[in-house]
Amino acid sequence: MRGRAPAAVAVDLLALAVLLGVGVVGFGRVFAGTDHLVAGGLGIAAGLAVGAVAARYGWGLLATTGASALVYLLVGTAAAFRSVGLLGVIPTLETLLGLASALVTSWKSLLTVEPPANGFPELLVVPFCAALVCAVVASTVALRASRPVWAILPAAVLLLVSILFGTAEAVAPLAQALAFGVVALAWAAWRRQSARTSIAGDGGTADPSAVRQLRLRRVGSGALVLALAAAVVGVSAGSVAPEASRSTLREDIVPPFDLDDYPTPLASFRKTVRDQKDATLFTVSGLQEGMRVRLATMDAYDGTVYNVSGGGGGSGSFARVGSTIAGEHEGSSATLRFTAADLGGVWLPDAGHPSSVEFAGPRADALSGSLHYNDETQVAVVTSRLAAGDSYTLTTTLPPVPSDEELADAVAAPVTVPAPVDVPEALSDATLTAVGEATTVLAQVRAIATTLSTQGFFSHGLEGEAPSRPGHGSERLQLLLSAEEGMVGDDEQYATAMALMVDELGLPARVVMGYYPAAGADLSGDVAITGDDVHAWVEVAFAQHGWVAFDPTPPEDQILQDQRPEPASQPKAQVLQPPPPPQEPAVVPPDVVQEDETEDDSGIDLAWLGAVLAVAGGVLGIAAVLFGPALLIAFLKRRRRRARAGAERPVDRISGGWDEVLDRAADLGTVVPTGSTRREDAERLHSEYPGAGVTVLARRADAAVFGPRDPAEAEVAAFWEQTDALIAELHASVSPWQRLRARLSLRSLRPAWLARASAAATRGSRTRTTGRPARNEDPDA
């Protein structure tokens, strides 16, 4: 950078800002709005500033890295945590901890969040940090390297990061490619012209070898620019093709959400009816006539329970989402406001196809940060669990409900759901009997629903009702379908039976558990939903119409009256023995009850542990960036010294002591020519450090190395004591800042091949591998 006009430097930085900005634009599919542009723009500006200042004052690797880390913490509040920073830009303890944590966790979190990633300020650290690092590297290369056009490479890396962390759909790929290619080629041509002008300005007597080197650099630089531009254009052009599908990391990352941790809510259906019949589970405003509130969708039957699978295909998959949920759906819009009461659990009530979820209250951040959604099944989950008083506003699209006339000729949709396992033996015959002569999909499905709802009887199995065991396992459904006195059960059994019967016909079906108030209920204002409003129904997928709901459960007043006298002759004898009442708790799947009991008894919430570990990891990450290089350099130099002082032969230990002096001098900035003798080296050092006993130590080293006998152990020990004393004198002769730079200098650690390459590339004297090669001023090519 030194020797270049400020205007030329400004052109370099402007070109790099445009190239890096192309990469930031690539995050547009992941983040809705302009937040990513602000974060990336601040990262670019801060990174270019750090690189320019470092080049101006000749900062080393450690100083530049430290400045970058400091800028990350200072500017990160304005880039990502404006909502919690003072005045939106001033860092606080909360923003610093958030930045430290996000530095480690945000990268994978961004891949597991369903775009758009709004509502997660910590995820903006990805474009901010990536832009900051790439800008620092690009400006450093452009202003300090002998081949400045290599600065295009970090800009291309940022573009690649935006692709890998983006989605399969690119943001204006052709425009990105053209902008990157044109600016890269134009800037490279301008730098070559600047280099040509610089050599011509030397009076036309440029060294022929310098001219040859410049031509080689032009060829290499031009090839690099063309290769990068071709790569960008190729990738972008591939994204434009209609059949193209970009590969992203998002496709290979499995979201950290395990449905096995949450038992199916259908297993607790009877418990809800029995224990929370009159309890308010939640209130909701904005309900419309005929609207159903969905809690969960079950589509995987294992012979014991109907589970929420989320295994891909027609089952969809759960992804972490922000306040905005992507997706385009036809229908009417509605806005619902929910307030939780006694519901609890992880399943979040919703309706239709939600497009946004805005939480309110003191737990809003915890709930929004743990929200997962499955667009295929329209099921939402909050892993932080609902609590009384939690509220949220749901904006959704209600799909139109097709009439039987519209479905008359419709065929089943090509949707795949998990095949049921261990179905009851009576299922096949019951299905054939129910379907009868029906031929169309609608007629067959409607025949099954009608058979169950008209020939069955309703009972929750509660006091005063006909005996009806809870559960929906294979044995319970076998009893339902084969009972001689007639089918008896409630939504749990009938919905499960119908879904399995429809699947028996090869049609996609699933069970939905949710809520809707009784017909004729007042829907104005806040509607209290109780346990008496819980229901289960069946959805069947029709082509062009989507999932359509069917109700196979008999009316609640359709009870088994004619069967009551028969069991009445044995009630007292059976009350004394286990059958009816004691069996009910035993049949309820233990997962639901045990989960609640475990939480109530332990009272231990380990959620804080994850936060502490995340913060600690972030702090350690920043500490590693700040102090890791220094510690590594100190370790390598200490190990080298021990190896020299502990060499097997005494003469090698003497020689190693002298090499230690030369290395320490090289770290202080002294240039020692290669191929010189110890006395010549000593004279060179003596000219810079006249007060040190360098010459005496060199003579003693020569006497020990070239003497007729090996030096004694005492002589070796004394020589190393003198070595340490001489090194201390060298350090004492410079300022504290120079001593610190010497301790962190990499000059003496460079391998021999690198030192030789550096020496050969310069037009000056060859230097010792432990010293710093003399560098002549190189044209800006």
Short mmCIF file of C-alpha atoms in Angstrom, two decimals, residues 98-562:
data_model
loop_
_atom_site.label_atom_id
_atom_site.label_comp_id
_atom_site.label_asym_id
_atom_site.label_seq_id
_atom_site.Cartn_x
_atom_site.Cartn_y
_atom_site.Cartn_z
CA GLY A 98 -24.84 -13.32 22.01
CA LEU A 99 -22.06 -12.58 19.51
CA ALA A 100 -19.70 -14.97 21.28
CA SER A 101 -22.30 -17.73 21.26
CA ALA A 102 -23.45 -17.09 17.69
CA LEU A 103 -19.88 -17.27 16.41
CA VAL A 104 -20.02 -21.00 17.19
CA THR A 105 -23.69 -21.96 16.90
CA SER A 106 -25.16 -19.77 14.16
CA TRP A 107 -23.63 -21.64 11.22
CA LYS A 108 -25.41 -24.94 11.79
CA SER A 109 -28.51 -23.21 13.13
CA LEU A 110 -28.89 -21.33 9.86
CA LEU A 111 -28.89 -24.63 7.98
CA THR A 112 -31.60 -26.11 10.20
CA VAL A 113 -33.94 -23.12 10.09
CA GLU A 114 -36.63 -23.14 7.44
CA PRO A 115 -36.22 -20.00 5.30
CA PRO A 116 -36.93 -17.17 5.74
CA ALA A 117 -34.87 -17.00 8.93
CA ASN A 118 -36.59 -13.94 10.36
CA GLY A 119 -36.88 -13.64 14.11
CA PHE A 120 -33.40 -15.06 14.78
CA PRO A 121 -31.00 -12.11 15.13
CA GLU A 122 -28.11 -14.42 15.99
CA LEU A 123 -28.30 -15.97 12.51
CA LEU A 124 -27.37 -12.62 10.94
CA VAL A 125 -23.90 -13.29 12.36
CA VAL A 126 -23.33 -15.66 9.42
CA PRO A 127 -23.41 -13.04 6.63
CA PHE A 128 -21.79 -10.45 8.92
CA CYS A 129 -18.89 -12.66 10.03
CA ALA A 130 -18.35 -14.19 6.57
CA ALA A 131 -18.29 -10.74 4.96
CA LEU A 132 -15.99 -9.36 7.66
CA VAL A 133 -13.40 -12.14 7.33
CA CYS A 134 -13.46 -12.20 3.52
CA ALA A 135 -13.17 -8.40 3.38
CA VAL A 136 -10.15 -8.38 5.70
CA VAL A 137 -8.40 -11.05 3.64
CA ALA A 138 -9.32 -9.47 0.29
CA SER A 139 -8.14 -5.97 1.24
CA THR A 140 -4.94 -7.34 2.77
CA VAL A 141 -4.08 -9.23 -0.41
CA ALA A 142 -5.05 -6.34 -2.69
CA LEU A 143 -2.99 -3.74 -0.81
CA ARG A 144 0.01 -5.78 0.31
CA ALA A 145 0.57 -8.79 -1.95
CA SER A 146 2.75 -8.81 -5.05
CA ARG A 147 -0.18 -10.31 -6.97
CA PRO A 148 -3.13 -8.18 -5.86
CA VAL A 149 -5.68 -9.77 -8.18
CA TRP A 150 -5.65 -12.79 -5.89
CA ALA A 151 -7.95 -10.62 -3.76
CA ILE A 152 -10.74 -11.80 -6.07
CA LEU A 153 -10.48 -15.24 -4.48
CA PRO A 154 -11.82 -14.23 -1.00
CA ALA A 155 -14.72 -12.45 -2.75
CA ALA A 156 -15.48 -15.66 -4.63
CA VAL A 157 -15.32 -17.56 -1.33
CA LEU A 158 -18.00 -15.28 0.14
CA LEU A 159 -20.19 -15.94 -2.88
CA LEU A 160 -19.64 -19.67 -2.41
CA VAL A 161 -20.59 -19.39 1.28
CA SER A 162 -23.85 -17.67 0.34
CA ILE A 163 -24.59 -20.52 -2.06
CA LEU A 164 -23.75 -23.30 0.39
CA PHE A 165 -25.73 -21.70 3.21
CA GLY A 166 -28.55 -20.65 0.89
CA THR A 167 -31.38 -22.53 -0.74
CA ALA A 168 -31.73 -24.45 -3.97
CA GLU A 169 -33.27 -21.34 -5.54
CA ALA A 170 -30.70 -18.64 -6.29
CA VAL A 171 -31.16 -14.87 -6.06
CA ALA A 172 -30.87 -13.34 -9.55
CA PRO A 173 -28.07 -15.75 -10.51
CA LEU A 174 -27.45 -14.27 -13.94
CA ALA A 175 -27.18 -10.74 -12.57
CA GLN A 176 -24.80 -11.96 -9.86
CA ALA A 177 -22.60 -13.70 -12.39
CA LEU A 178 -22.44 -10.72 -14.73
CA ALA A 179 -21.74 -8.25 -11.94
CA PHE A 180 -18.98 -10.39 -10.45
CA GLY A 181 -17.36 -11.20 -13.79
CA VAL A 182 -17.45 -7.66 -15.20
CA VAL A 183 -16.13 -6.00 -12.04
CA ALA A 184 -13.43 -8.63 -11.55
CA LEU A 185 -12.15 -8.32 -15.13
CA ALA A 186 -12.31 -4.53 -15.09
CA TRP A 187 -10.44 -4.24 -11.81
CA ALA A 188 -7.80 -6.76 -12.87
CA ALA A 189 -7.24 -4.82 -16.12
CA TRP A 190 -6.94 -1.56 -14.17
CA ARG A 191 -4.34 -3.08 -11.82
CA ARG A 192 -2.30 -4.36 -14.75
CA GLN A 193 -2.39 -0.92 -16.34
CA SER A 194 -1.26 0.60 -13.04
CA ALA A 195 1.65 -1.82 -12.89
CA ARG A 196 2.63 -1.01 -16.49
CA THR A 197 2.52 2.71 -15.74
CA SER A 198 4.61 2.19 -12.63
CA ILE A 199 7.42 0.46 -14.54
CA ALA A 200 7.28 2.98 -17.38
CA GLY A 201 7.65 5.73 -14.80
CA ASP A 202 11.07 4.38 -13.83
CA GLY A 203 12.63 6.18 -16.78
CA GLY A 204 12.18 3.37 -19.25
CA THR A 205 15.20 1.50 -17.87
CA ALA A 206 13.38 -1.24 -16.06
CA ASP A 207 15.30 -4.39 -15.23
CA PRO A 208 14.60 -7.01 -17.94
CA SER A 209 14.10 -9.66 -15.26
CA ALA A 210 11.49 -7.43 -13.61
CA VAL A 211 9.71 -7.07 -16.92
CA ARG A 212 9.69 -10.85 -17.41
CA GLN A 213 8.34 -11.37 -13.92
CA LEU A 214 5.65 -8.77 -14.52
CA ARG A 215 4.59 -10.52 -17.73
CA LEU A 216 4.39 -13.83 -15.93
CA ARG A 217 2.31 -12.24 -13.22
CA ARG A 218 -0.01 -10.77 -15.82
CA VAL A 219 -0.52 -14.18 -17.39
CA GLY A 220 -1.14 -15.83 -14.01
CA SER A 221 -3.39 -13.06 -12.79
CA GLY A 222 -5.38 -13.02 -16.00
CA ALA A 223 -5.80 -16.79 -15.87
CA LEU A 224 -6.99 -16.56 -12.26
CA VAL A 225 -9.55 -13.85 -13.03
CA LEU A 226 -10.86 -15.72 -16.07
CA ALA A 227 -11.08 -18.98 -14.12
CA LEU A 228 -12.97 -17.39 -11.24
CA ALA A 229 -15.29 -15.48 -13.54
CA ALA A 230 -15.96 -18.64 -15.56
CA ALA A 231 -16.68 -20.57 -12.38
CA VAL A 232 -19.11 -17.94 -11.11
CA VAL A 233 -20.86 -17.70 -14.47
CA GLY A 234 -21.01 -21.49 -14.75
CA VAL A 235 -22.54 -21.96 -11.32
CA SER A 236 -25.00 -19.15 -11.85
CA ALA A 237 -25.95 -20.28 -15.31
CA GLY A 238 -26.64 -23.73 -13.94
CA SER A 239 -28.97 -22.17 -11.40
CA VAL A 240 -30.89 -20.37 -14.14
CA ALA A 241 -31.69 -23.57 -16.02
CA PRO A 242 -35.25 -24.73 -15.27
CA GLU A 243 -34.18 -28.25 -14.47
CA ALA A 244 -31.23 -27.14 -12.34
CA SER A 245 -31.05 -27.84 -8.64
CA ARG A 246 -28.21 -26.28 -6.67
CA SER A 247 -26.55 -28.41 -4.03
CA THR A 248 -26.50 -26.71 -0.64
CA LEU A 249 -25.39 -27.73 2.82
CA ARG A 250 -29.00 -27.39 3.94
CA GLU A 251 -29.83 -30.58 2.04
CA ASP A 252 -27.22 -32.59 3.95
CA ILE A 253 -27.85 -31.31 7.47
CA VAL A 254 -30.35 -33.20 9.61
CA PRO A 255 -32.27 -30.77 11.83
CA PRO A 256 -31.55 -31.37 15.54
CA PHE A 257 -35.16 -32.31 16.33
CA ASP A 258 -36.05 -35.84 17.39
CA LEU A 259 -39.75 -36.73 17.37
CA ASP A 260 -39.00 -39.81 19.44
CA ASP A 261 -38.58 -37.46 22.39
CA TYR A 262 -42.26 -36.52 22.23
CA PRO A 263 -45.00 -39.18 22.58
CA THR A 264 -47.94 -39.03 20.22
CA PRO A 265 -50.67 -36.77 21.61
CA LEU A 266 -53.31 -39.26 20.46
CA ALA A 267 -52.23 -41.57 23.29
CA SER A 268 -53.40 -38.95 25.80
CA PHE A 269 -56.79 -38.44 24.13
CA ARG A 270 -58.79 -40.32 26.78
CA LYS A 271 -56.78 -38.71 29.60
CA THR A 272 -57.66 -35.27 28.27
CA VAL A 273 -61.35 -36.14 28.06
CA ARG A 274 -61.40 -37.64 31.54
CA ASP A 275 -59.19 -35.23 33.52
CA GLN A 276 -59.62 -31.92 31.64
CA LYS A 277 -63.22 -32.14 30.45
CA ASP A 278 -64.14 -28.75 31.94
CA ALA A 279 -60.65 -27.25 32.18
CA THR A 280 -59.72 -24.45 29.79
CA LEU A 281 -56.82 -25.65 27.69
CA PHE A 282 -56.42 -22.39 25.79
CA THR A 283 -58.43 -19.48 24.50
CA VAL A 284 -58.55 -18.39 20.89
CA SER A 285 -60.04 -15.39 19.14
CA GLY A 286 -60.80 -15.11 15.45
CA LEU A 287 -62.39 -18.54 15.03
CA GLN A 288 -64.73 -18.90 12.07
CA GLU A 289 -67.66 -21.23 11.57
CA GLY A 290 -66.44 -24.74 10.70
CA MET A 291 -62.79 -23.95 11.49
CA ARG A 292 -60.76 -26.70 13.16
CA VAL A 293 -57.71 -26.13 15.34
CA ARG A 294 -55.01 -28.69 14.63
CA LEU A 295 -52.74 -30.00 17.40
CA ALA A 296 -50.93 -32.86 15.66
CA THR A 297 -51.07 -35.02 12.53
CA MET A 298 -50.30 -38.72 12.88
CA ASP A 299 -49.43 -40.79 9.80
CA ALA A 300 -47.21 -43.65 11.03
CA TYR A 301 -48.92 -46.63 12.71
CA ASP A 302 -46.71 -49.18 14.46
CA GLY A 303 -49.37 -51.50 15.89
CA THR A 304 -49.34 -49.74 19.25
CA VAL A 305 -49.84 -46.04 18.56
CA TYR A 306 -50.29 -43.65 15.65
CA ASN A 307 -47.14 -41.50 15.61
CA VAL A 308 -46.13 -38.17 14.14
CA SER A 309 -43.42 -39.32 11.74
CA GLY A 310 -41.92 -36.32 9.93
CA GLY A 311 -39.77 -38.73 7.95
CA GLY A 312 -39.98 -36.98 4.60
CA GLY A 313 -42.19 -37.63 1.59
CA GLY A 314 -45.85 -37.09 2.33
CA SER A 315 -45.00 -36.91 6.01
CA GLY A 316 -42.85 -33.85 5.46
CA SER A 317 -40.16 -32.93 7.96
CA PHE A 318 -39.86 -30.54 10.85
CA ALA A 319 -37.61 -27.54 10.40
CA ARG A 320 -36.80 -24.66 12.68
CA VAL A 321 -38.62 -21.55 11.50
CA GLY A 322 -38.72 -17.90 12.43
CA SER A 323 -41.65 -15.58 12.76
CA THR A 324 -42.32 -15.91 9.02
CA ILE A 325 -43.13 -19.28 7.45
CA ALA A 326 -42.52 -19.56 3.71
CA GLY A 327 -45.06 -21.12 1.39
CA GLU A 328 -47.80 -20.18 -1.03
CA HIS A 329 -51.27 -21.60 -0.46
CA GLU A 330 -54.69 -20.83 -1.89
CA GLY A 331 -57.58 -19.90 0.36
CA SER A 332 -58.86 -17.19 2.62
CA SER A 333 -56.66 -15.47 5.17
CA ALA A 334 -57.38 -15.41 8.89
CA THR A 335 -55.71 -14.11 12.01
CA LEU A 336 -56.02 -16.04 15.28
CA ARG A 337 -54.75 -15.14 18.72
CA PHE A 338 -54.06 -18.00 21.12
CA THR A 339 -53.42 -17.85 24.86
CA ALA A 340 -52.36 -21.06 26.58
CA ALA A 341 -53.94 -22.16 29.89
CA ASP A 342 -53.83 -25.81 30.98
CA LEU A 343 -52.71 -27.25 27.63
CA GLY A 344 -48.94 -27.54 28.19
CA GLY A 345 -46.71 -29.81 26.12
CA VAL A 346 -44.76 -29.15 22.94
CA TRP A 347 -47.56 -29.30 20.36
CA LEU A 348 -48.63 -25.81 19.28
CA PRO A 349 -52.29 -25.40 18.22
CA ASP A 350 -52.67 -23.89 14.75
CA ALA A 351 -55.08 -23.82 11.82
CA GLY A 352 -54.81 -23.90 8.04
CA HIS A 353 -51.43 -23.06 6.55
CA PRO A 354 -49.68 -20.58 8.89
CA SER A 355 -47.61 -17.84 7.28
CA SER A 356 -46.43 -16.14 10.48
CA VAL A 357 -46.31 -16.81 14.22
CA GLU A 358 -45.68 -13.87 16.55
CA PHE A 359 -45.18 -14.79 20.21
CA ALA A 360 -45.83 -12.32 23.03
CA GLY A 361 -45.13 -12.25 26.73
CA PRO A 362 -42.05 -12.88 28.87
CA ARG A 363 -41.33 -16.25 27.21
CA ALA A 364 -41.63 -14.95 23.64
CA ASP A 365 -37.92 -15.30 22.85
CA ALA A 366 -37.72 -18.84 24.24
CA LEU A 367 -40.80 -19.94 22.30
CA SER A 368 -39.80 -18.31 19.01
CA GLY A 369 -36.30 -19.74 19.33
CA SER A 370 -37.66 -23.29 19.68
CA LEU A 371 -40.40 -23.18 17.04
CA HIS A 372 -40.38 -26.00 14.48
CA TYR A 373 -42.90 -26.48 11.71
CA ASN A 374 -43.84 -29.18 9.21
CA ASP A 375 -45.47 -27.62 6.14
CA GLU A 376 -46.73 -30.96 4.80
CA THR A 377 -48.67 -31.87 7.93
CA GLN A 378 -49.26 -28.28 9.14
CA VAL A 379 -48.00 -29.19 12.61
CA ALA A 380 -46.06 -26.77 14.82
CA VAL A 381 -43.89 -27.67 17.80
CA VAL A 382 -42.19 -25.55 20.46
CA THR A 383 -39.50 -27.59 22.19
CA SER A 384 -39.41 -25.16 25.10
CA ARG A 385 -43.00 -26.30 25.88
CA LEU A 386 -46.10 -24.21 26.35
CA ALA A 387 -46.92 -22.76 29.74
CA ALA A 388 -49.96 -21.00 31.11
CA GLY A 389 -50.06 -17.41 29.92
CA ASP A 390 -48.06 -17.95 26.71
CA SER A 391 -49.71 -16.21 23.80
CA TYR A 392 -49.13 -15.88 20.09
CA THR A 393 -50.78 -14.44 17.01
CA LEU A 394 -51.16 -16.74 14.03
CA THR A 395 -51.64 -15.46 10.49
CA THR A 396 -52.82 -18.29 8.29
CA THR A 397 -54.45 -19.30 5.02
CA LEU A 398 -57.56 -21.47 5.27
CA PRO A 399 -57.81 -23.83 2.29
CA PRO A 400 -61.22 -24.13 0.62
CA VAL A 401 -63.30 -27.17 1.62
CA PRO A 402 -64.29 -29.08 -1.55
CA SER A 403 -67.81 -30.35 -1.90
CA ASP A 404 -68.74 -33.95 -2.68
CA GLU A 405 -69.61 -32.83 -6.22
CA GLU A 406 -66.07 -31.52 -6.70
CA LEU A 407 -64.59 -34.72 -5.29
CA ALA A 408 -66.90 -37.08 -7.17
CA ASP A 409 -64.41 -37.92 -9.91
CA ALA A 410 -61.23 -37.00 -8.04
CA VAL A 411 -58.49 -39.59 -7.69
CA ALA A 412 -56.10 -40.09 -4.82
CA ALA A 413 -53.14 -37.74 -4.68
CA PRO A 414 -49.70 -39.26 -5.33
CA VAL A 415 -48.69 -38.88 -1.71
CA THR A 416 -46.62 -41.42 0.19
CA VAL A 417 -47.13 -42.03 3.90
CA PRO A 418 -45.44 -44.69 6.07
CA ALA A 419 -46.97 -48.14 5.65
CA PRO A 420 -48.81 -49.27 8.81
CA VAL A 421 -47.36 -52.16 10.78
CA ASP A 422 -49.15 -54.92 12.74
CA VAL A 423 -52.69 -53.99 11.73
CA PRO A 424 -55.61 -55.95 13.30
CA GLU A 425 -56.69 -59.17 11.54
CA ALA A 426 -60.28 -58.03 11.23
CA LEU A 427 -59.29 -54.90 9.30
CA SER A 428 -59.33 -56.42 5.81
CA ASP A 429 -62.77 -58.01 6.07
CA ALA A 430 -64.20 -54.94 7.75
CA THR A 431 -62.88 -52.78 4.92
CA LEU A 432 -64.36 -54.94 2.18
CA THR A 433 -67.70 -55.09 3.96
CA ALA A 434 -67.80 -51.33 4.47
CA VAL A 435 -66.81 -50.45 0.89
CA GLY A 436 -69.28 -52.80 -0.73
CA GLU A 437 -69.95 -51.84 -4.35
CA ALA A 438 -68.36 -48.37 -4.15
CA THR A 439 -65.89 -47.71 -6.96
CA THR A 440 -64.73 -44.10 -6.84
CA VAL A 441 -62.26 -42.86 -4.26
CA LEU A 442 -64.80 -40.56 -2.62
CA ALA A 443 -67.48 -43.24 -2.54
CA GLN A 444 -65.14 -45.74 -0.91
CA VAL A 445 -63.87 -43.30 1.69
CA ARG A 446 -67.36 -42.01 2.43
CA ALA A 447 -68.65 -45.61 2.75
CA ILE A 448 -66.02 -46.41 5.39
CA ALA A 449 -66.77 -43.23 7.36
CA THR A 450 -70.52 -43.83 7.17
CA THR A 451 -70.21 -47.46 8.28
CA LEU A 452 -68.22 -46.54 11.36
CA SER A 453 -70.37 -43.54 12.32
CA THR A 454 -73.74 -45.25 11.82
CA GLN A 455 -73.05 -48.79 12.97
CA GLY A 456 -70.80 -47.90 15.89
CA PHE A 457 -71.62 -46.58 19.34
CA PHE A 458 -70.02 -43.70 21.19
CA SER A 459 -68.44 -44.01 24.63
CA HIS A 460 -65.46 -42.52 26.46
CA GLY A 461 -65.64 -45.40 28.94
CA LEU A 462 -66.25 -42.98 31.80
CA GLU A 463 -68.62 -43.46 34.71
CA GLY A 464 -72.20 -44.00 33.54
CA GLU A 465 -71.11 -44.88 29.98
CA ALA A 466 -70.75 -48.19 28.20
CA PRO A 467 -67.41 -49.93 28.83
CA SER A 468 -64.84 -48.68 26.33
CA ARG A 469 -61.16 -49.23 26.78
CA PRO A 470 -58.78 -46.39 25.82
CA GLY A 471 -55.90 -46.82 23.38
CA HIS A 472 -55.69 -47.47 19.66
CA GLY A 473 -53.28 -50.38 19.41
CA SER A 474 -53.86 -53.38 17.16
CA GLU A 475 -55.49 -55.44 19.92
CA ARG A 476 -57.88 -52.60 20.84
CA LEU A 477 -58.91 -52.11 17.20
CA GLN A 478 -59.39 -55.85 16.76
CA LEU A 479 -61.84 -55.73 19.68
CA LEU A 480 -63.59 -52.71 18.13
CA LEU A 481 -64.07 -54.29 14.69
CA SER A 482 -64.97 -57.80 15.82
CA ALA A 483 -67.20 -57.18 18.88
CA GLU A 484 -70.46 -59.12 18.56
CA GLU A 485 -72.43 -56.56 20.56
CA GLY A 486 -71.28 -53.75 18.26
CA MET A 487 -68.43 -51.28 17.92
CA VAL A 488 -67.94 -49.08 20.99
CA GLY A 489 -65.37 -46.31 21.34
CA ASP A 490 -64.65 -42.64 20.77
CA ASP A 491 -62.66 -40.50 18.33
CA GLU A 492 -59.38 -42.21 19.22
CA GLN A 493 -60.54 -45.66 18.07
CA TYR A 494 -62.81 -44.69 15.17
CA ALA A 495 -60.35 -42.26 13.54
CA THR A 496 -57.53 -44.78 13.77
CA ALA A 497 -59.71 -47.59 12.39
CA MET A 498 -60.85 -45.48 9.44
CA ALA A 499 -57.33 -44.34 8.56
CA LEU A 500 -56.11 -47.94 8.51
CA MET A 501 -59.12 -49.07 6.47
CA VAL A 502 -58.53 -46.33 3.89
CA ASP A 503 -54.85 -47.31 3.77
CA GLU A 504 -56.01 -50.90 3.16
CA LEU A 505 -57.44 -49.62 -0.13
CA GLY A 506 -54.09 -48.11 -1.07
CA LEU A 507 -55.19 -44.52 -0.43
CA PRO A 508 -53.10 -41.99 1.55
CA ALA A 509 -54.70 -41.29 4.93
CA ARG A 510 -53.70 -39.82 8.29
CA VAL A 511 -55.22 -39.05 11.67
CA VAL A 512 -55.50 -35.52 13.02
CA MET A 513 -56.02 -34.60 16.65
CA GLY A 514 -57.31 -31.14 17.38
CA TYR A 515 -60.16 -29.05 18.71
CA TYR A 516 -63.37 -27.42 17.61
CA PRO A 517 -66.27 -26.14 19.71
CA ALA A 518 -69.76 -27.62 19.60
CA ALA A 519 -72.05 -26.61 16.76
CA GLY A 520 -73.81 -23.35 17.45
CA ALA A 521 -71.21 -22.12 19.97
CA ASP A 522 -70.58 -18.39 20.23
CA LEU A 523 -67.36 -17.70 18.30
CA SER A 524 -67.16 -13.97 19.02
CA GLY A 525 -64.34 -12.72 21.21
CA ASP A 526 -62.12 -15.17 23.10
CA VAL A 527 -63.42 -18.73 22.85
CA ALA A 528 -62.42 -21.05 25.70
CA ILE A 529 -61.38 -24.48 24.41
CA THR A 530 -61.78 -27.25 27.02
CA GLY A 531 -61.03 -30.93 27.13
CA ASP A 532 -64.60 -31.57 26.01
CA ASP A 533 -63.71 -29.93 22.66
CA VAL A 534 -60.93 -32.38 21.77
CA HIS A 535 -61.56 -34.46 18.66
CA ALA A 536 -59.79 -36.74 16.21
CA TRP A 537 -60.62 -37.04 12.54
CA VAL A 538 -59.20 -38.50 9.35
CA GLU A 539 -57.71 -36.73 6.34
CA VAL A 540 -57.46 -38.33 2.89
CA ALA A 541 -55.35 -36.82 0.08
CA PHE A 542 -57.19 -36.08 -3.18
CA ALA A 543 -55.45 -34.92 -6.35
CA GLN A 544 -55.98 -31.20 -7.03
CA HIS A 545 -57.74 -30.77 -3.69
CA GLY A 546 -55.20 -31.76 -1.04
CA TRP A 547 -56.09 -33.29 2.28
CA VAL A 548 -59.84 -33.52 2.97
CA ALA A 549 -61.28 -34.15 6.45
CA PHE A 550 -63.72 -36.97 7.29
CA ASP A 551 -65.46 -37.68 10.62
CA PRO A 552 -66.02 -41.40 11.30
CA THR A 553 -66.96 -41.03 14.98
CA PRO A 554 -70.62 -41.69 15.88
CA PRO A 555 -72.63 -38.86 17.50
CA GLU A 556 -72.18 -38.64 21.26
CA ASP A 557 -75.85 -39.51 21.82
CA GLN A 558 -75.51 -42.74 19.84
CA ILE A 559 -74.88 -45.01 22.82
CA LEU A 560 -75.12 -48.73 23.40
CA GLN A 561 -78.40 -48.76 25.32
CA ASP A 562 -79.51 -52.30 24.54
#
